[in-house]
Tab-separated table of C-alpha atoms and ligand atoms in Angstrom:
chain	number	residue	atom	x	y	z
A	20	MET	CA	12.292	3.488	-4.643
A	21	GLU	CA	13.901	1.244	-7.233
A	22	VAL	CA	12.626	1.391	-10.820
A	23	ILE	CA	12.528	-1.796	-12.896
A	24	THR	CA	11.695	-1.601	-16.590
A	25	ASP	CA	12.648	-5.104	-17.688
A	26	ILE	CA	10.038	-7.902	-17.444
A	27	ARG	CA	12.538	-10.708	-16.772
A	28	GLN	CA	14.276	-8.670	-14.054
A	29	MET	CA	10.919	-7.973	-12.386
A	30	GLN	CA	10.067	-11.678	-12.435
A	31	GLN	CA	13.448	-12.627	-10.959
A	32	TRP	CA	13.003	-10.056	-8.200
A	33	ALA	CA	9.516	-11.487	-7.488
A	34	ASP	CA	10.888	-15.051	-7.297
A	35	THR	CA	13.634	-14.009	-4.878
A	36	THR	CA	11.221	-11.995	-2.743
A	37	ARG	CA	8.756	-14.884	-2.556
A	38	ALA	CA	11.567	-17.320	-1.711
A	39	ARG	CA	12.457	-15.062	1.221
A	40	GLY	CA	8.877	-15.484	2.452
A	41	GLN	CA	7.943	-11.847	1.862
A	42	ARG	CA	4.447	-10.875	0.780
A	43	ILE	CA	4.268	-8.766	-2.398
A	44	GLY	CA	1.559	-6.103	-2.803
A	45	LEU	CA	0.829	-4.637	-6.256
A	46	VAL	CA	-0.877	-1.371	-7.207
A	47	PRO	CA	-1.346	-1.270	-10.993
A	48	THR	CA	-1.776	2.253	-12.420
A	49	MET	CA	-1.539	4.201	-15.658
A	50	GLY	CA	0.311	7.045	-13.913
A	51	TYR	CA	-0.540	10.727	-13.504
A	52	LEU	CA	-1.101	9.865	-9.883
A	53	HIS	CA	-3.395	11.562	-7.389
A	54	ALA	CA	-4.402	10.987	-3.784
A	55	GLY	CA	-6.697	8.136	-4.846
A	56	HIS	CA	-3.728	6.152	-6.199
A	57	LEU	CA	-1.684	6.929	-3.098
A	58	SER	CA	-4.501	5.569	-0.927
A	59	LEU	CA	-4.160	2.291	-2.864
A	60	VAL	CA	-0.450	2.233	-2.020
A	61	ALA	CA	-1.313	2.776	1.657
A	62	VAL	CA	-3.748	-0.172	1.562
A	63	ALA	CA	-1.191	-2.360	-0.242
A	64	ARG	CA	1.423	-1.521	2.400
A	65	GLN	CA	-0.961	-2.645	5.141
A	66	HIS	CA	-1.389	-6.023	3.442
A	67	SER	CA	2.143	-6.770	2.245
A	68	ASP	CA	5.822	-6.652	3.210
A	69	VAL	CA	6.927	-4.987	0.012
A	70	THR	CA	4.828	-2.808	-2.291
A	71	VAL	CA	5.230	-2.556	-6.045
A	72	ALA	CA	3.417	0.053	-8.138
A	73	SER	CA	3.264	-0.263	-11.904
A	74	ILE	CA	2.817	2.537	-14.399
A	75	PHE	CA	1.829	1.506	-17.901
A	76	ILE	CA	-0.564	3.373	-20.188
A	77	ASN	CA	-2.125	0.287	-21.683
A	78	PRO	CA	-3.015	0.805	-25.367
A	79	LEU	CA	-5.167	-2.332	-25.370
A	80	GLN	CA	-7.838	-0.772	-23.133
A	81	PHE	CA	-8.391	2.383	-25.222
A	82	GLY	CA	-10.931	2.372	-28.049
A	83	ALA	CA	-10.070	3.813	-31.468
A	84	ASN	CA	-11.524	7.254	-30.732
A	85	GLU	CA	-10.484	7.481	-27.089
A	86	ASP	CA	-7.762	9.496	-25.367
A	87	LEU	CA	-4.698	7.200	-25.563
A	88	GLY	CA	-2.601	9.851	-27.366
A	89	ARG	CA	-3.358	12.606	-24.898
A	90	TYR	CA	-3.637	10.606	-21.676
A	91	PRO	CA	-1.859	12.799	-19.077
A	92	ARG	CA	1.700	11.843	-18.108
A	93	ASP	CA	4.235	13.135	-15.571
A	94	ILE	CA	6.591	10.339	-14.689
A	95	GLU	CA	8.990	12.421	-12.570
A	96	ARG	CA	6.159	13.646	-10.358
A	97	ASP	CA	4.751	10.097	-10.150
A	98	ARG	CA	8.142	8.766	-9.028
A	99	ARG	CA	8.366	11.407	-6.324
A	100	LEU	CA	4.828	10.745	-5.056
A	101	LEU	CA	5.335	6.970	-4.999
A	102	THR	CA	8.634	7.336	-3.136
A	103	GLU	CA	7.013	9.622	-0.552
A	104	ALA	CA	4.161	7.098	-0.165
A	105	GLY	CA	6.640	4.353	0.726
A	106	THR	CA	6.495	2.318	-2.495
A	107	ALA	CA	9.528	0.015	-2.647
A	108	PHE	CA	9.557	-0.712	-6.405
A	109	LEU	CA	8.129	0.849	-9.537
A	110	PHE	CA	7.598	-1.423	-12.528
A	111	LEU	CA	7.736	0.766	-15.621
A	112	PRO	CA	7.662	-1.311	-18.797
A	113	ASP	CA	7.282	0.027	-22.335
A	114	ALA	CA	4.607	-1.008	-24.824
A	115	ALA	CA	7.049	-2.887	-27.055
A	116	ALA	CA	8.033	-5.127	-24.139
A	117	MET	CA	4.457	-5.700	-22.983
A	118	TYR	CA	3.064	-6.308	-26.486
A	119	PRO	CA	5.905	-7.516	-28.690
A	120	GLU	CA	5.501	-8.299	-32.389
A	121	GLY	CA	3.113	-11.251	-32.768
A	122	PHE	CA	1.240	-10.708	-29.489
A	123	GLN	CA	-2.279	-12.135	-29.894
A	124	THR	CA	-3.586	-13.454	-26.568
A	125	THR	CA	-6.362	-11.780	-24.619
A	126	VAL	CA	-8.168	-12.519	-21.365
A	127	LYS	CA	-11.882	-11.771	-21.452
A	128	VAL	CA	-14.456	-11.884	-18.677
A	129	GLU	CA	-17.743	-12.326	-20.553
A	130	ARG	CA	-21.092	-11.318	-19.035
A	131	MET	CA	-20.183	-8.702	-16.481
A	132	THR	CA	-18.249	-6.614	-19.006
A	133	ARG	CA	-21.178	-6.222	-21.451
A	134	GLY	CA	-23.223	-3.644	-19.525
A	135	LEU	CA	-22.403	-0.364	-17.749
A	136	CYS	CA	-19.145	1.003	-19.244
A	137	GLY	CA	-18.799	-2.097	-21.443
A	138	ALA	CA	-21.816	-1.019	-23.525
A	139	SER	CA	-20.056	2.087	-24.842
A	140	ARG	CA	-16.483	0.715	-24.496
A	141	PRO	CA	-16.819	-2.830	-25.934
A	142	THR	CA	-13.084	-3.649	-26.026
A	143	HIS	CA	-12.057	-1.837	-22.857
A	144	PHE	CA	-12.371	-4.570	-20.242
A	145	SER	CA	-10.612	-7.290	-22.232
A	146	GLY	CA	-7.749	-4.783	-22.553
A	147	VAL	CA	-7.785	-4.303	-18.783
A	148	THR	CA	-7.960	-7.993	-17.863
A	149	THR	CA	-5.262	-8.875	-20.388
A	150	VAL	CA	-2.793	-6.328	-19.039
A	151	VAL	CA	-3.643	-7.070	-15.403
A	152	ALA	CA	-3.186	-10.823	-15.992
A	153	LYS	CA	0.193	-10.016	-17.546
A	154	LEU	CA	1.174	-7.778	-14.632
A	155	PHE	CA	0.200	-10.557	-12.227
A	156	HIS	CA	2.515	-12.977	-14.058
A	157	ILE	CA	5.353	-10.467	-14.004
A	158	VAL	CA	5.136	-8.999	-10.479
A	159	LYS	CA	3.716	-12.202	-8.912
A	160	PRO	CA	1.842	-10.374	-6.131
A	161	HIS	CA	0.135	-12.027	-3.168
A	162	VAL	CA	-2.297	-9.111	-3.020
A	163	ALA	CA	-3.347	-6.422	-5.524
A	164	VAL	CA	-5.314	-3.260	-4.790
A	165	PHE	CA	-7.781	-1.513	-7.128
A	166	GLY	CA	-9.969	1.551	-6.599
A	167	ARG	CA	-13.723	1.152	-6.295
A	168	LYS	CA	-14.305	4.220	-8.446
A	169	ASP	CA	-13.742	1.834	-11.373
A	170	PHE	CA	-16.213	-0.532	-9.748
A	171	GLN	CA	-16.840	-2.618	-12.863
A	172	GLN	CA	-13.088	-3.020	-13.341
A	173	PHE	CA	-12.618	-4.096	-9.711
A	174	VAL	CA	-15.405	-6.707	-9.860
A	175	THR	CA	-14.267	-7.941	-13.284
A	176	ILE	CA	-10.687	-8.457	-12.076
A	177	ARG	CA	-11.961	-10.266	-8.997
A	178	ARG	CA	-14.008	-12.540	-11.309
A	179	MET	CA	-10.971	-13.210	-13.538
A	180	VAL	CA	-8.843	-14.124	-10.521
A	181	SER	CA	-11.516	-16.487	-9.233
A	182	ASP	CA	-12.328	-18.036	-12.631
A	183	LEU	CA	-8.666	-18.646	-13.489
A	184	SER	CA	-7.765	-19.823	-9.952
A	185	MET	CA	-5.094	-17.156	-9.577
A	186	ASP	CA	-3.742	-17.267	-6.036
A	187	ILE	CA	-4.004	-13.503	-5.479
A	188	GLU	CA	-6.073	-11.533	-2.994
A	189	ILE	CA	-7.927	-8.645	-4.664
A	190	ILE	CA	-8.783	-5.657	-2.487
A	191	GLY	CA	-11.141	-2.861	-3.549
A	192	ALA	CA	-10.224	0.435	-1.885
A	193	PRO	CA	-12.801	3.192	-1.215
A	194	ILE	CA	-13.286	6.088	-3.622
A	195	VAL	CA	-11.229	9.157	-2.709
A	196	ARG	CA	-13.027	12.452	-3.332
A	197	GLU	CA	-12.066	16.102	-3.513
A	198	ALA	CA	-13.500	18.187	-0.644
A	199	ASP	CA	-16.461	19.204	-2.849
A	200	GLY	CA	-17.318	15.624	-3.774
A	201	LEU	CA	-15.688	15.098	-7.173
A	202	ALA	CA	-14.221	11.598	-7.325
A	203	MET	CA	-10.484	11.794	-8.000
A	204	SER	CA	-9.450	10.745	-11.504
A	205	SER	CA	-6.457	11.383	-13.743
A	206	ARG	CA	-8.978	12.504	-16.371
A	207	ASN	CA	-10.095	15.425	-14.152
A	208	ALA	CA	-6.975	17.119	-15.563
A	209	TYR	CA	-8.840	17.541	-18.881
A	210	LEU	CA	-11.553	19.734	-17.308
A	211	SER	CA	-11.689	23.515	-17.783
A	212	GLY	CA	-12.706	25.643	-14.785
A	213	ALA	CA	-16.372	25.635	-15.801
A	214	GLU	CA	-16.283	21.900	-16.529
A	215	ARG	CA	-14.651	21.178	-13.172
A	216	GLN	CA	-17.619	22.905	-11.521
A	217	ALA	CA	-20.105	21.092	-13.770
A	218	ALA	CA	-18.499	17.737	-12.908
A	219	LEU	CA	-19.945	18.024	-9.405
A	220	CYS	CA	-23.220	16.856	-10.928
A	221	LEU	CA	-21.970	13.246	-10.746
A	222	SER	CA	-21.666	13.075	-6.957
A	223	LYS	CA	-24.778	15.246	-6.582
A	224	ALA	CA	-26.712	12.812	-8.780
A	225	LEU	CA	-25.626	9.889	-6.606
A	226	ALA	CA	-26.607	11.840	-3.499
A	227	ALA	CA	-30.059	12.559	-4.979
A	228	ALA	CA	-30.641	8.854	-5.575
A	229	ASP	CA	-29.427	8.028	-2.100
A	230	THR	CA	-31.863	10.536	-0.620
A	231	GLN	CA	-34.720	8.773	-2.418
A	232	VAL	CA	-33.641	5.404	-1.066
A	233	GLN	CA	-33.279	6.748	2.469
A	234	ARG	CA	-36.852	8.060	2.194
A	235	GLY	CA	-38.021	4.534	1.448
A	236	GLU	CA	-38.100	4.510	-2.371
A	237	VAL	CA	-37.377	1.044	-3.767
A	238	ASP	CA	-38.531	1.448	-7.361
A	239	GLY	CA	-35.461	1.453	-9.605
A	240	LEU	CA	-36.971	3.695	-12.279
A	241	ARG	CA	-37.769	6.399	-9.742
A	242	VAL	CA	-34.352	6.154	-8.087
A	243	VAL	CA	-32.573	6.428	-11.433
A	244	ALA	CA	-34.901	9.279	-12.455
A	245	ALA	CA	-33.630	11.290	-9.475
A	246	THR	CA	-30.091	10.759	-10.782
A	247	ARG	CA	-31.010	11.688	-14.345
A	248	ARG	CA	-32.703	14.920	-13.257
A	249	VAL	CA	-29.499	16.225	-11.637
A	250	ILE	CA	-27.439	15.451	-14.758
A	251	ALA	CA	-30.101	16.957	-17.066
A	252	ASP	CA	-30.013	20.188	-15.043
A	253	GLU	CA	-26.305	20.667	-15.795
A	254	PRO	CA	-25.879	22.245	-19.262
A	255	LEU	CA	-22.288	20.992	-19.733
A	256	ALA	CA	-23.200	17.393	-18.884
A	257	ARG	CA	-24.454	14.569	-21.096
A	258	LEU	CA	-25.441	11.262	-19.507
A	259	ASP	CA	-23.908	8.090	-20.959
A	260	TYR	CA	-25.638	5.774	-18.489
A	261	ALA	CA	-27.052	5.605	-14.978
A	262	THR	CA	-27.698	2.005	-13.971
A	263	LEU	CA	-28.660	0.013	-10.902
A	264	ALA	CA	-26.956	-3.345	-10.644
A	265	ASP	CA	-26.160	-6.194	-8.308
A	266	PRO	CA	-22.739	-5.250	-6.863
A	267	ASP	CA	-21.388	-8.818	-7.171
A	268	THR	CA	-22.662	-9.933	-10.579
A	269	LEU	CA	-23.276	-6.498	-12.171
A	270	GLU	CA	-26.628	-7.811	-13.484
A	271	GLU	CA	-29.079	-4.915	-13.822
A	272	VAL	CA	-31.782	-4.721	-11.154
A	273	SER	CA	-35.089	-2.867	-11.170
A	274	ALA	CA	-35.502	-2.301	-7.425
A	275	VAL	CA	-33.408	-1.416	-4.395
A	276	HIS	CA	-34.178	-4.116	-1.851
A	277	GLY	CA	-30.635	-4.449	-0.453
A	278	PRO	CA	-27.127	-3.156	-1.202
A	279	THR	CA	-27.320	-2.033	-4.833
A	280	LEU	CA	-24.720	-0.482	-7.105
A	281	LEU	CA	-25.682	2.810	-8.708
A	282	ALA	CA	-23.102	3.471	-11.416
A	283	LEU	CA	-22.990	6.350	-13.846
A	284	ALA	CA	-20.902	7.693	-16.684
A	285	VAL	CA	-21.301	11.300	-17.777
A	286	TYR	CA	-19.641	13.368	-20.475
A	287	ILE	CA	-18.580	16.776	-19.181
A	288	GLY	CA	-17.751	18.487	-22.437
A	289	LYS	CA	-15.571	15.877	-24.176
A	290	THR	CA	-14.387	14.224	-20.958
A	291	ARG	CA	-16.114	11.041	-19.875
A	292	LEU	CA	-16.208	10.662	-16.085
A	293	ILE	CA	-17.541	7.793	-13.978
A	294	ASP	CA	-18.721	7.549	-10.395
A	295	ASN	CA	-20.757	5.143	-8.276
A	296	CYS	CA	-22.051	4.351	-4.843
A	297	ILE	CA	-23.693	1.460	-3.073
A	298	LEU	CA	-27.276	2.325	-2.150
A	299	ASP	CA	-28.444	0.458	0.880
A	300	PRO	CA	-31.929	0.936	2.353
A	301	PHE	CA	-30.868	-0.745	5.592
A	302	ALA	CA	-27.463	0.803	6.211
A	303	LYS	CA	-26.037	4.241	6.729
A	304	ARG	CA	-26.030	6.522	3.732
A	305	CYS	CA	-23.894	5.890	0.701
A	306	PRO	CA	-20.438	7.392	1.262
A	307	LEU	CA	-20.531	10.717	-0.489
A	308	PRO	CA	-19.269	14.222	0.262
A	309	ASP	CA	-20.882	16.521	2.780
A	310	GLY	CA	-20.242	14.018	5.548
A	311	ARG	CA	-22.847	11.564	4.312
A	312	GLY	CA	-20.872	8.389	4.244
A	313	SER	CA	-18.349	7.010	1.693
A	314	GLY	CA	-18.347	5.086	-1.538
B	419	PAF	O1	-7.306	1.516	-13.412
B	419	PAF	C1	-6.320	1.671	-14.151
B	419	PAF	O2	-5.528	2.599	-14.006
B	419	PAF	C2	-6.076	0.681	-15.276
B	419	PAF	O3	-7.257	0.258	-15.847
B	419	PAF	C3	-5.210	-0.520	-14.848
B	419	PAF	C4	-5.906	-1.370	-13.783
B	419	PAF	C5	-3.876	-0.042	-14.316
B	419	PAF	C6	-4.948	-1.434	-16.045
B	419	PAF	O4	-4.279	-0.763	-17.057
């Protein structure tokens, strides 16, 4: 795998690759990779001739009191994992190159970033869309792959691409879970042993809601109440939000009459984790651990 740190060099490589008629696939990441990221690389490889991963811990998407300073890093391990996964290029810029002196432009998707995670992280999504728009201009991908664990991020990026007529296919890859159901996340590294166990309440809470829906419950309050009960029963957990929303627009809904996003954010100790599933009264169960489908 070749590593490129320079923006201009990355752009020149992209121009040459496109001129050769090759399809570029991009997997943007912030590093500290796990099997979820590697599944994105596998999807990108299926949809492109040459796959680029980027690693950039983007300061613009962290709030003032968030974990930018302690976000986990292990670049040597990341390089090894990406090489083994068949990534052709790693784009590894530094913050000074991405946000030079005088930088003042942001890309903001309005309505769909106000609720869910946007309510407690008001500047987060404009940080994400700004850096992703920049990465798109630098790597010039035909296709880019994002994980559905960050469902709001995935839908927001898809909206940005559509609204700004960017000629890029956006693919949302399924959530990858540990065997016991915990959705993979770089932030799981923050959890102590007891917190790691407590964090199972997220997938259990989704499963509880799904059970309600499979039994015929359509009332949103009752479905969300099932979720809340599981979180409330876990002493190390504190709910940030549990919300039902339209999976395309992210507008909140009050009933489950068709495929409906159930998204939640939960503090386990000081670590904020997110998870989600699509509840569907007419389809097989939402994909969760214990062989009950996937998310
Ligand atoms: O999902 C992430 O890791 C980040 O939000 C992303 C998309 C790489 C932008 O910094």
